[in-house]
Coordinates of C-alpha atoms and ligand atoms in Angstrom, one line a residue:
X1 CA -1.9 -15.9 36.3
X2 CA -2.8 -14.0 33.4
X3 CA -0.2 -16.0 31.5
X4 CA -2.1 -19.2 32.5
X5 CA -5.7 -17.5 31.6
X6 CA -3.8 -16.7 28.2
X7 CA -2.5 -20.5 27.5
X8 CA -5.5 -21.7 28.1
X9 CA -8.2 -19.4 26.4
X10 CA -5.3 -16.9 24.4
X11 CA -8.8 -16.0 22.0
X12 CA -11.2 -15.2 25.5
X13 CA -8.5 -13.1 27.3
X14 CA -7.1 -11.1 24.6
X15 CA -11.2 -10.7 24.7
X16 CA -12.3 -9.2 20.9
X17 CA -13.2 -10.2 17.6
X18 CA -13.9 -14.1 18.2
X19 CA -14.6 -15.4 15.0
X20 CA -18.4 -16.9 14.7
X21 CA -18.2 -18.6 11.6
X22 CA -14.5 -20.3 12.6
X23 CA -13.8 -20.7 16.8
X24 CA -10.0 -21.9 15.8
X25 CA -9.4 -18.5 14.9
X26 CA -9.2 -15.4 16.9
X27 CA -8.1 -11.4 16.5
X28 CA -9.7 -11.7 12.5
X29 CA -11.0 -8.2 11.4
X30 CA -14.2 -9.5 9.0
X31 CA -14.1 -7.8 5.4
X32 CA -16.9 -5.2 6.2
X33 CA -15.2 -4.2 10.0
X34 CA -15.4 -0.9 9.1
X35 CA -13.4 1.7 11.1
X36 CA -14.6 2.0 14.8
X37 CA -12.7 5.1 16.2
X38 CA -15.1 6.2 18.1
X39 CA -15.9 2.9 20.0
X40 CA -13.4 -0.3 20.2
X41 CA -10.4 -1.8 22.5
X42 CA -6.9 -3.6 22.4
X43 CA -7.2 -7.5 21.4
X44 CA -4.0 -9.5 22.5
X45 CA -4.1 -11.9 20.0
X46 CA -4.9 -13.2 16.3
X47 CA -4.7 -16.2 15.1
X48 CA -5.6 -15.9 11.8
X49 CA -4.9 -17.3 8.6
X50 CA -4.4 -14.4 5.9
X51 CA -2.4 -11.6 6.9
X52 CA -1.5 -9.7 10.7
X53 CA -0.7 -5.8 11.6
X54 CA 0.3 -5.5 15.4
X55 CA 0.6 -2.2 16.1
X56 CA 1.0 -0.1 19.8
X57 CA -2.2 1.3 18.6
X58 CA -5.7 -0.8 18.3
X59 CA -7.4 2.0 14.8
X60 CA -4.1 1.7 13.6
X61 CA -4.0 -1.9 13.7
X62 CA -7.4 -2.1 12.4
X63 CA -6.5 0.4 9.7
X64 CA -3.3 -1.7 8.1
X65 CA -5.5 -5.3 7.9
X66 CA -8.7 -3.5 6.6
X67 CA -5.2 -2.3 3.4
X68 CA -4.7 -6.1 3.5
X69 CA -7.9 -6.8 3.6
X70 CA -8.7 -5.0 -0.1
X71 CA -5.7 -6.5 -1.4
X72 CA -3.0 -4.0 -0.3
X73 CA 0.7 -6.6 0.5
X74 CA 3.0 -6.0 4.0
X75 CA 4.1 -3.0 2.9
X76 CA 0.9 -1.5 2.0
X77 CA -0.7 -2.5 5.5
X78 CA 2.6 -1.2 7.3
X79 CA 2.3 2.5 5.2
X80 CA -1.6 2.9 6.7
X81 CA -0.7 1.4 9.5
X82 CA 2.0 4.3 10.1
X83 CA 0.1 7.7 8.9
X84 CA -2.6 5.8 10.9
X85 CA 0.0 5.9 13.9
X86 CA 1.0 9.3 13.6
X87 CA -2.0 10.4 14.2
X88 CA -3.9 7.9 17.3
X89 CA -0.5 7.5 19.1
X90 CA 0.7 11.1 18.7
X91 CA 3.4 10.9 21.8
X92 CA 5.5 8.1 19.4
X93 CA 3.6 7.4 16.0
X94 CA 4.6 10.6 13.7
X95 CA 5.7 12.3 10.2
X96 CA 7.7 14.5 12.1
X97 CA 10.5 11.9 13.5
X98 CA 12.3 8.8 11.9
X99 CA 12.7 5.1 12.1
X100 CA 14.0 2.1 10.4
X101 CA 12.6 -1.0 8.4
X102 CA 13.6 -4.1 8.2
X103 CA 11.3 -6.1 5.6
X104 CA 11.2 -9.8 3.8
X105 CA 9.9 -10.3 0.2
X106 CA 8.4 -13.3 -0.8
X107 CA 9.8 -15.7 -3.5
X108 CA 8.0 -14.6 -6.5
X109 CA 5.7 -11.8 -4.5
X110 CA 4.4 -9.6 -7.0
X111 CA 5.2 -6.4 -5.8
X112 CA 8.6 -7.0 -5.7
X113 CA 10.8 -4.0 -6.9
X114 CA 14.4 -5.1 -6.7
X115 CA 16.1 -1.7 -8.1
X116 CA 15.0 -0.3 -4.9
X117 CA 17.2 -3.1 -1.9
X118 CA 20.4 -1.5 -1.8
X119 CA 21.7 -5.1 -2.9
X120 CA 19.0 -6.1 -6.1
X121 CA 19.1 -9.7 -5.1
X122 CA 18.8 -9.8 -2.2
X123 CA 15.1 -10.3 -1.1
X124 CA 15.7 -8.8 2.7
X125 CA 15.3 -4.6 2.9
X126 CA 16.5 -2.2 5.3
X127 CA 15.3 1.2 5.4
X128 CA 16.4 4.2 6.5
X129 CA 14.5 7.3 7.4
X130 CA 16.6 8.2 11.0
X131 CA 16.7 11.7 11.5
X132 CA 20.0 14.4 10.1
X133 CA 21.8 16.6 12.6
X134 CA 20.9 19.9 10.5
X135 CA 23.5 21.4 8.4
X136 CA 24.1 24.1 10.4
X137 CA 25.0 21.4 13.7
X138 CA 27.9 21.9 15.7
X139 CA 29.5 19.2 18.0
X140 CA 29.4 21.7 21.0
X141 CA 25.8 22.7 20.3
X142 CA 24.6 21.3 23.3
X143 CA 27.4 22.8 25.5
X144 CA 27.3 26.4 27.5
X145 CA 31.0 28.6 27.5
X146 CA 33.1 26.0 30.1
X147 CA 32.1 23.2 27.7
X148 CA 29.0 21.4 30.6
X149 CA 26.1 20.5 28.6
X150 CA 22.7 23.0 28.8
X151 CA 20.0 20.8 31.2
X152 CA 17.5 19.5 28.4
X153 CA 18.4 21.6 25.7
X154 CA 18.9 18.6 23.6
X155 CA 16.0 17.5 24.7
X156 CA 13.0 20.1 24.7
X157 CA 12.3 22.6 22.2
X158 CA 13.2 22.9 18.1
X159 CA 17.0 22.6 18.8
X160 CA 16.0 19.3 20.5
X161 CA 15.1 18.6 16.2
X162 CA 17.0 16.3 14.0
X163 CA 15.8 16.6 10.1
X164 CA 12.2 14.6 10.0
X165 CA 12.6 11.6 7.9
X166 CA 9.5 9.4 8.4
X167 CA 8.2 10.9 5.2
X168 CA 10.5 10.4 2.7
X169 CA 11.0 6.8 4.3
X170 CA 7.4 5.9 3.5
X171 CA 7.6 7.4 -0.3
X172 CA 10.7 4.8 0.0
X173 CA 8.6 2.5 1.0
X174 CA 6.3 2.8 -1.2
X175 CA 8.7 1.3 -4.0
X176 CA 7.6 -2.3 -2.5
X177 CA 3.3 -1.2 -2.3
X178 CA 0.1 -2.1 -4.4
X179 CA -2.4 0.1 -4.0
X180 CA -2.0 3.6 -4.6
X181 CA -0.8 6.0 -1.8
X182 CA -4.4 8.2 -1.9
X183 CA -5.4 4.8 -0.3
X184 CA -3.6 4.0 2.4
X185 CA -2.9 7.5 3.5
X186 CA -6.9 8.6 4.3
X187 CA -7.9 6.3 7.2
X188 CA -5.3 8.5 9.0
X189 CA -6.9 11.8 7.5
X190 CA -10.0 10.8 8.0
X191 CA -8.9 9.8 11.8
X192 CA -7.2 13.4 12.1
X193 CA -10.4 15.4 10.5
X194 CA -13.1 12.9 12.1
X195 CA -11.0 12.4 15.3
X196 CA -11.1 9.9 17.5
X197 CA -11.5 8.8 20.9
X198 CA -8.6 8.1 23.3
X199 CA -7.6 5.3 26.2
X200 CA -7.0 5.9 29.3
X201 CA -3.2 5.1 28.5
X202 CA -2.9 7.9 25.8
X203 CA -5.4 10.7 28.3
X204 CA -2.3 10.2 30.6
X205 CA -0.3 11.0 28.9
X206 CA -1.1 14.1 27.1
X207 CA -2.1 15.3 30.3
X208 CA 1.7 14.4 32.2
X209 CA 3.1 16.8 28.6
X210 CA 0.1 19.8 29.4
X211 CA 3.7 22.0 31.3
X212 CA 6.5 20.5 28.2
X213 CA 3.1 21.4 25.3
X214 CA 3.3 25.3 27.8
X215 CA 6.8 25.5 28.0
X216 CA 7.9 24.7 24.7
X217 CA 4.8 25.8 22.0
X218 CA 5.2 29.4 20.0
X219 CA 1.4 28.1 18.5
X220 CA -0.4 26.4 21.3
X221 CA -1.6 22.9 20.0
X222 CA -4.4 21.4 19.9
X223 CA -3.2 18.5 23.1
X224 CA -3.1 21.5 24.9
X225 CA -6.7 21.4 27.5
X226 CA -7.7 23.6 30.5
X227 CA -9.4 20.3 31.8
X228 CA -7.5 16.6 32.7
X229 CA -7.7 14.6 29.1
X230 CA -9.8 11.4 29.9
X231 CA -10.4 8.4 28.2
X232 CA -13.2 9.3 26.0
X233 CA -12.7 12.4 25.0
X234 CA -12.8 13.0 21.2
X235 CA -9.1 14.1 20.1
X236 CA -9.7 15.6 16.5
X237 CA -6.3 17.1 14.4
X238 CA -7.7 19.7 11.4
X239 CA -4.1 20.9 11.3
X240 CA -2.4 17.5 11.3
X241 CA -5.7 16.9 8.3
X242 CA -4.6 19.3 6.5
X243 CA -1.4 18.4 6.2
X244 CA -1.9 14.9 5.8
X245 CA -3.7 15.9 2.6
X246 CA -1.1 18.3 1.3
X247 CA 1.2 14.8 1.7
X248 CA -1.2 12.2 -0.1
X249 CA -1.5 15.4 -3.0
X250 CA 2.2 16.4 -4.0
X251 CA 4.0 13.3 -1.9
X252 CA 7.0 13.7 0.3
X253 CA 7.3 17.5 -1.3
X254 CA 4.1 18.0 0.8
X255 CA 5.9 17.5 3.8
X256 CA 9.7 19.1 2.5
X257 CA 8.7 21.1 0.7
X258 CA 5.6 24.0 -0.1
X259 CA 3.2 24.8 2.4
X260 CA 4.5 21.8 5.5
X261 CA 7.8 22.8 4.7
X262 CA 7.3 27.2 4.8
X263 CA 5.5 26.2 8.4
X264 CA 8.2 24.2 9.9
X265 CA 10.6 27.1 8.9
X266 CA 8.2 29.4 10.4
X267 CA 7.8 27.1 13.7
X268 CA 12.3 27.6 13.4
X269 CA 11.8 30.9 13.6
X270 CA 9.6 31.2 16.6
X271 CA 11.8 29.2 18.0
X272 CA 15.3 29.8 16.8
X273 CA 15.8 26.1 15.8
X274 CA 18.3 25.7 13.5
X275 CA 16.2 23.2 10.5
X276 CA 16.5 24.7 6.8
X277 CA 14.7 24.9 3.5
X278 CA 17.6 22.7 2.2
X279 CA 17.9 20.6 4.9
X280 CA 14.5 19.9 4.8
X281 CA 14.9 19.5 0.8
X282 CA 18.4 17.8 1.3
X283 CA 17.3 14.6 2.9
X284 CA 16.6 11.4 1.5
X285 CA 16.1 7.4 3.2
X286 CA 18.6 5.2 2.4
X287 CA 17.9 1.9 1.8
X288 CA 20.6 -0.3 3.6
X289 CA 22.2 -4.3 3.3
X290 CA 20.4 -5.7 6.5
X291 CA 22.5 -7.0 9.1
X292 CA 21.9 -10.8 8.5
X293 CA 23.2 -13.3 10.4
X294 CA 23.2 -17.4 11.4
X295 CA 21.6 -18.0 15.4
X296 CA 21.1 -21.8 15.3
X297 CA 19.2 -23.1 12.9
X298 CA 17.4 -19.7 11.9
X299 CA 18.7 -16.6 10.0
X300 CA 17.9 -13.4 12.2
X301 CA 17.3 -10.0 10.1
X302 CA 17.9 -7.0 11.3
X303 CA 18.9 -3.3 11.1
X304 CA 22.7 -2.4 10.5
X305 CA 24.2 1.0 11.6
X306 CA 23.0 3.6 12.5
X307 CA 21.2 1.2 14.2
X308 CA 22.8 -0.5 16.9
X309 CA 20.9 -3.5 16.9
X310 CA 22.6 -4.8 13.6
X311 CA 25.7 -5.2 15.7
X312 CA 24.6 -5.1 19.4
X313 CA 22.1 -7.8 18.7
X314 CA 24.6 -10.1 16.8
X315 CA 27.4 -10.1 19.7
X316 CA 24.7 -10.5 22.2
X317 CA 23.2 -14.0 20.7
X318 CA 26.5 -14.9 18.9
X319 CA 28.3 -15.0 22.8
X320 CA 24.9 -17.0 23.8
X321 CA 24.0 -19.5 21.1
X322 CA 26.4 -22.6 22.2
X323 CA 25.5 -21.6 26.1
X324 CA 22.8 -24.3 27.7
X325 CA 20.7 -22.1 28.1
X326 CA 17.7 -23.8 27.7
X327 CA 19.4 -26.7 30.3
X328 CA 19.7 -23.0 32.2
X329 CA 16.6 -22.5 32.5
X330 CA 14.6 -19.2 31.8
X331 CA 15.2 -16.3 33.7
X332 CA 17.6 -18.4 36.2
X333 CA 20.2 -16.7 38.0
X334 CA 22.6 -18.1 36.1
X335 CA 21.1 -17.5 32.8
X336 CA 20.4 -13.7 34.0
X337 CA 23.8 -13.8 35.3
X338 CA 25.2 -14.8 31.4
X339 CA 22.8 -12.9 29.8
X340 CA 24.0 -9.8 31.8
X341 CA 27.2 -10.3 31.4
X342 CA 26.9 -9.8 27.4
X343 CA 24.5 -6.9 27.8
X344 CA 27.2 -5.2 29.5
X345 CA 30.4 -6.6 26.7
X346 CA 27.7 -5.5 24.1
X347 CA 26.6 -2.4 25.7
X348 CA 30.2 -0.9 26.4
X349 CA 31.3 -1.7 22.8
X350 CA 28.3 0.2 21.2
X351 CA 29.5 3.3 24.0
X352 CA 32.5 3.2 22.2
X353 CA 32.2 2.4 18.1
X354 CA 28.8 2.7 17.7
X355 CA 27.6 4.9 15.0
X356 CA 26.7 6.4 11.7
X357 CA 29.1 4.5 9.3
X358 CA 28.8 6.8 6.5
X359 CA 31.1 9.1 9.2
X360 CA 33.0 7.1 11.2
X361 CA 35.0 4.3 10.1
X362 CA 33.6 2.1 12.7
X363 CA 35.3 -1.2 12.8
X364 CA 31.7 -4.0 12.4
X365 CA 33.2 -6.4 11.0
X366 CA 35.8 -7.0 13.7
X367 CA 33.2 -6.2 16.3
X368 CA 31.2 -9.4 15.5
X369 CA 33.6 -11.7 14.2
X370 CA 33.8 -15.3 15.6
X371 CA 37.6 -14.8 17.0
X372 CA 36.1 -11.2 19.1
X373 CA 33.5 -12.9 20.2
X374 CA 35.3 -15.9 21.8
X375 CA 37.6 -13.2 23.4
X376 CA 34.7 -11.7 24.3
X377 CA 33.0 -14.4 26.1
X378 CA 36.0 -15.2 27.8
X379 CA 35.5 -12.1 29.8
X380 CA 33.1 -13.5 32.0
X381 CA 33.7 -13.5 35.6
X382 CA 31.8 -15.8 37.3
X383 CA 30.4 -13.3 39.8
X384 CA 29.5 -10.4 38.5
X385 CA 31.4 -7.9 36.2
X386 CA 31.6 -4.6 36.8
X387 CA 31.3 -1.9 34.7
X388 CA 33.6 1.6 34.6
X389 CA 32.5 3.4 38.0
X390 CA 31.8 6.9 36.2
X391 CA 27.8 8.7 36.8
X392 CA 25.6 7.6 34.5
X393 CA 22.1 9.1 34.2
X394 CA 19.2 7.2 35.5
X395 CA 17.0 5.6 32.8
X396 CA 13.6 7.4 32.6
X397 CA 10.9 4.8 31.6
X398 CA 8.5 7.8 30.7
X399 CA 10.6 8.7 28.0
X400 CA 11.5 5.9 25.6
X401 CA 8.4 6.2 23.6
X402 CA 9.6 4.8 20.6
X403 CA 7.0 2.7 18.8
X404 CA 7.0 -0.9 17.1
X405 CA 4.8 -2.6 13.8
X406 CA 4.5 -5.6 12.7
X407 CA 3.2 -7.0 9.6
X408 CA 2.6 -10.2 7.1
X409 CA 0.5 -10.8 4.4
X410 CA -1.0 -13.9 2.6
X411 CA 2.2 -14.6 0.1
X412 CA 4.6 -14.5 3.2
X413 CA 5.6 -10.3 2.8
X414 CA 6.5 -9.8 6.4
X415 CA 7.4 -6.1 7.7
X416 CA 8.6 -4.9 10.4
X417 CA 9.0 -1.4 11.6
X418 CA 10.5 0.9 14.6
X419 CA 9.1 4.4 14.3
X420 CA 10.6 7.2 16.8
X421 CA 9.6 10.5 17.9
X422 CA 12.8 9.7 20.3
X423 CA 11.2 10.5 23.8
X424 CA 7.4 11.8 25.0
X425 CA 5.8 14.0 22.3
X426 CA 10.0 14.1 20.8
X427 CA 10.9 17.9 21.9
X428 CA 7.5 18.9 22.5
X429 CA 6.5 21.5 19.7
X430 CA 4.0 20.8 17.5
X431 CA 4.8 22.6 13.8
X432 CA 2.6 25.5 14.0
X433 CA -1.1 25.1 11.7
X434 CA 0.6 21.6 10.8
X435 CA -0.8 19.9 13.3
X436 CA 2.4 17.6 13.9
X437 CA 5.1 17.0 16.8
X438 CA 8.3 17.6 15.9
X439 CA 11.1 14.6 17.3
X440 CA 14.5 15.1 20.1
X441 CA 16.6 12.9 18.6
X442 CA 19.9 15.0 18.3
X443 CA 20.1 14.0 22.5
X444 CA 20.3 10.3 20.5
X445 CA 24.3 11.5 19.8
X446 CA 26.8 11.8 22.0
X447 CA 26.8 15.3 23.1
X448 CA 29.6 15.4 24.8
X449 CA 31.9 12.2 25.4
X450 CA 30.7 10.4 28.5
X451 CA 27.5 12.6 28.9
X452 CA 24.8 10.3 29.2
X453 CA 22.0 11.4 27.1
X454 CA 17.7 11.0 28.0
X455 CA 19.1 6.9 28.1
X456 CA 21.7 6.5 29.8
X457 CA 23.4 6.3 27.2
X458 CA 27.3 7.6 26.8
X459 CA 28.9 7.4 23.6
X460 CA 32.4 8.9 22.0
X461 CA 33.8 10.4 19.0
X462 CA 32.1 7.8 16.9
X463 CA 28.4 9.1 17.9
X464 CA 29.6 13.3 17.6
X465 CA 27.7 15.5 16.1
X466 CA 27.9 16.7 12.7
X467 CA 26.1 18.0 9.9
X468 CA 24.0 15.4 7.8
X469 CA 24.6 12.7 10.1
X470 CA 22.5 10.2 11.9
X471 CA 22.8 9.5 15.3
X472 CA 23.3 6.5 16.6
X473 CA 19.4 3.8 17.2
X474 CA 18.6 1.3 19.1
X475 CA 16.4 0.2 16.8
X476 CA 16.0 -3.2 15.9
X477 CA 13.6 -4.3 14.0
X478 CA 13.5 -8.1 13.2
X479 CA 12.3 -11.1 11.4
X480 CA 13.8 -14.5 11.4
X481 CA 13.7 -16.5 8.9
X482 CA 14.1 -20.4 8.9
X483 CA 14.6 -22.5 5.4
X484 CA 14.1 -18.3 3.7
X485 CA 10.3 -18.0 4.7
X486 CA 9.3 -15.8 8.1
X487 CA 9.1 -17.6 12.0
X488 CA 9.5 -14.2 13.1
X489 CA 8.4 -10.3 13.0
X490 CA 9.7 -8.6 15.8
X491 CA 10.5 -5.4 17.4
X492 CA 9.7 -3.0 20.7
X493 CA 10.3 0.6 21.8
X494 CA 12.4 1.1 24.6
X495 CA 15.0 3.9 23.7
X496 CA 18.3 1.5 24.8
X497 CA 16.3 -1.9 26.2
X498 CA 15.2 -2.1 23.1
X499 CA 18.4 -4.3 21.4
X500 CA 18.0 -6.3 25.3
X501 CA 14.2 -6.6 24.8
X502 CA 14.7 -8.6 21.1
X503 CA 17.1 -10.3 22.5
X504 CA 15.7 -11.8 25.1
X505 CA 12.6 -12.3 22.8
X506 CA 14.7 -14.5 20.8
X507 CA 16.0 -16.9 23.0
X508 CA 12.7 -17.4 24.8
X509 CA 11.1 -17.9 22.0
X510 CA 14.3 -20.1 20.1
X511 CA 16.3 -21.5 22.9
X512 CA 13.6 -21.3 26.0
X513 CA 10.3 -22.7 24.2
X514 CA 8.1 -20.1 25.9
X515 CA 4.7 -19.5 24.1
X516 CA 4.5 -16.4 22.3
X517 CA 2.2 -14.4 24.2
X518 CA 5.1 -15.6 27.6
X519 CA 7.7 -14.2 25.2
X520 CA 6.1 -10.4 24.7
X521 CA 4.2 -10.0 28.7
X522 CA 7.2 -11.7 31.0
X523 CA 9.2 -9.3 33.2
X524 CA 12.1 -8.1 31.5
X525 CA 15.2 -7.3 32.4
X526 CA 17.9 -4.8 31.3
X527 CA 21.8 -4.2 31.6
X528 CA 24.0 -1.2 30.2
X529 CA 27.0 -1.3 30.4
X530 CA 26.7 2.2 32.0
X531 CA 24.9 2.3 34.6
X532 CA 25.9 -0.4 36.5
X533 CA 22.3 -2.2 36.9
X534 CA 20.3 -4.5 36.2
X535 CA 16.7 -3.2 36.0
X536 CA 14.0 -5.5 36.2
X537 CA 10.1 -5.5 35.4
X538 CA 7.9 -6.0 38.3
X539 CA 6.9 -9.7 38.5
X540 CA 10.9 -11.2 37.4
X541 CA 11.5 -13.8 40.8
X542 CA 12.0 -11.8 43.9
X543 CA 14.2 -14.8 45.1
X544 CA 16.4 -15.0 41.5
X545 CA 17.0 -10.8 42.6
X546 CA 18.4 -11.6 46.0
X547 CA 20.5 -14.5 44.8
X548 CA 21.9 -11.9 41.7
X549 CA 21.9 -9.3 44.9
X550 CA 24.8 -11.6 47.1
X551 CA 27.1 -12.4 43.7
X552 CA 27.9 -8.6 43.9
X553 CA 24.7 -7.6 41.2
X554 CA 23.2 -4.2 41.3
X555 CA 19.3 -4.9 41.0
X556 CA 16.4 -2.6 40.4
X557 CA 13.5 -2.8 39.7
X558 CA 11.8 0.0 37.1
X559 CA 8.1 0.4 35.5
X560 CA 7.7 -1.4 32.0
X561 CA 10.6 -2.5 29.1
X562 CA 9.2 -1.8 26.2
X563 CA 6.1 -3.6 23.7
X564 CA 7.2 -6.2 22.3
X565 CA 5.2 -7.6 19.2
X566 CA 5.3 -10.5 17.4
X567 CA 3.7 -12.2 14.5
X568 CA 4.8 -15.5 14.6
X569 CA 3.8 -18.1 11.5
X570 CA 3.2 -21.3 13.3
X571 CA 3.7 -24.9 11.6
X572 CA 0.6 -25.8 10.5
X573 CA 1.1 -21.5 8.2
X574 CA -1.4 -20.6 9.8
X575 CA -0.4 -16.8 12.2
X576 CA -0.1 -15.9 15.8
X577 CA 0.4 -12.5 16.3
X578 CA 0.5 -11.3 19.7
X579 CA 0.8 -7.5 21.0
X580 CA 2.0 -6.3 24.7
X581 CA -0.3 -7.0 26.9
X582 CA 1.5 -3.2 28.9
X583 CA -0.4 -0.9 26.6
X584 CA -3.4 -0.4 24.3
X585 CA -1.5 -2.6 21.8
X586 CA -3.4 -4.9 19.2
X587 CA -2.7 -7.8 17.5
X588 CA -5.4 -7.9 14.6
X589 CA -5.5 -9.9 11.3
X590 CA -7.7 -11.7 8.9
Ligands
LIG601 N1 15.4 7.5 19.9 C1 15.6 6.2 20.6 C2 16.5 5.7 19.4 O1 16.8 5.4 18.4 O2 17.0 4.3 19.7

């Protein structure tokens, strides 16, 4: 019903910002519209002409669009949105975490900064600001004397944190931006200083983590409350505002050195963490060559290692490229069988072979070669395949807290950023006096071969802990080009489900011809080799689920999978931006 309504009345169902001057456009922010931190809702769709931002929070999307309207480009808007998310979406928005950016520089864009790209002639950019293992991290640091994992040690508390990369990433993004940094960070400072009202979902998130906040913090943060948080409460973050001002005034040194670094180190001392001043000062974001490959008539641009996305997404898409998906039907038994087996094969390789290429020789070229893809495809059985029979962790939807944002500007520059603290509120530790959460990204390493992490993913030596190494990720910010121009900007949070959700969203649009709204909002499914289960969202046809079970699959219904954000450039050059209905996500444009 919701999908039908949204097809007929996309703007009305989106519910906000209906332009009275142009009834064809929706989700548009007027030039003079001020930020509305005390009264806002979540427009799910923008159909606009100049630029758009989709993110997990309406205030962050509004901030991004207001920067576009002030003459900023997609990079300016992405930076401002990222910083705003660190304030208004503390469950995953962050300055204490890390992430990846994939971007496309429009031809002749005045903003082009070729010198920063790994390939200076490329207009496709991949930026890696993933966290790194501290210098004194060791391979077995999460194991007890008997060699068994200590429950929760890589997930909560000070030891779980990798060296944060987000602020280094933001200053690397700034090379492609136009506006002064002070302008980009000011909305975040104001939101932290003056506060904003929280949504029902944010209240739920904060309430569910109260016990962990009390357990793992050495200084009680503003997020701890004597009575339950509720929708409409105002969240003021003075310490975070102070930290953001230090970054505004001192650049990346305002985070990695000086007062903020001192507070991080004090926090580490109080909580027996291992991040040092040298770890902070030595952190750098890295510009990498993006993974670029063809799918039918399109170019897919996505994140290379240490994201598994570049290899896994390429393997999955290449395995289905010549299959008659459209004829088999959207989410039919035949389609889900094929896509599940493809996911199983790709995730088995992920577990075995993938890790930080700066530290481990990953056979990327072989894994994505046509001969290898062909040989893997030949292994798909007619009925349900079987993954290796080992005990693996159960996926935990509550922990899949990462966040994604898409931006496009009037010149055709596009930015796709996925950033994360890993679990919801990261390691649950707020740096005393500095007001931001630290990540628990160390859990994305393989802490022991075959032992599942919080997403149930297993790994080997390729993803073992080594000082300075980046932990393997699933984050797959992606851009699809059609004849060199941006067609789609896509991404999602969701731990190991990220890559399969991007895979599904792409084939939904490129093969099945689904509308953007349906590709974003219809039920998704996920298989990751281990555990050997197809996870499905509520709403996926029960008859199809029953048929899959008859074929030998274990099918388990779970909570929502990801929160996919998509920007699509329509043939008439209108920009269609769609935010996922699974959360407070908002699409805004002008
Ligand atoms: N922390 C989730 C990911 O990087 O895949």
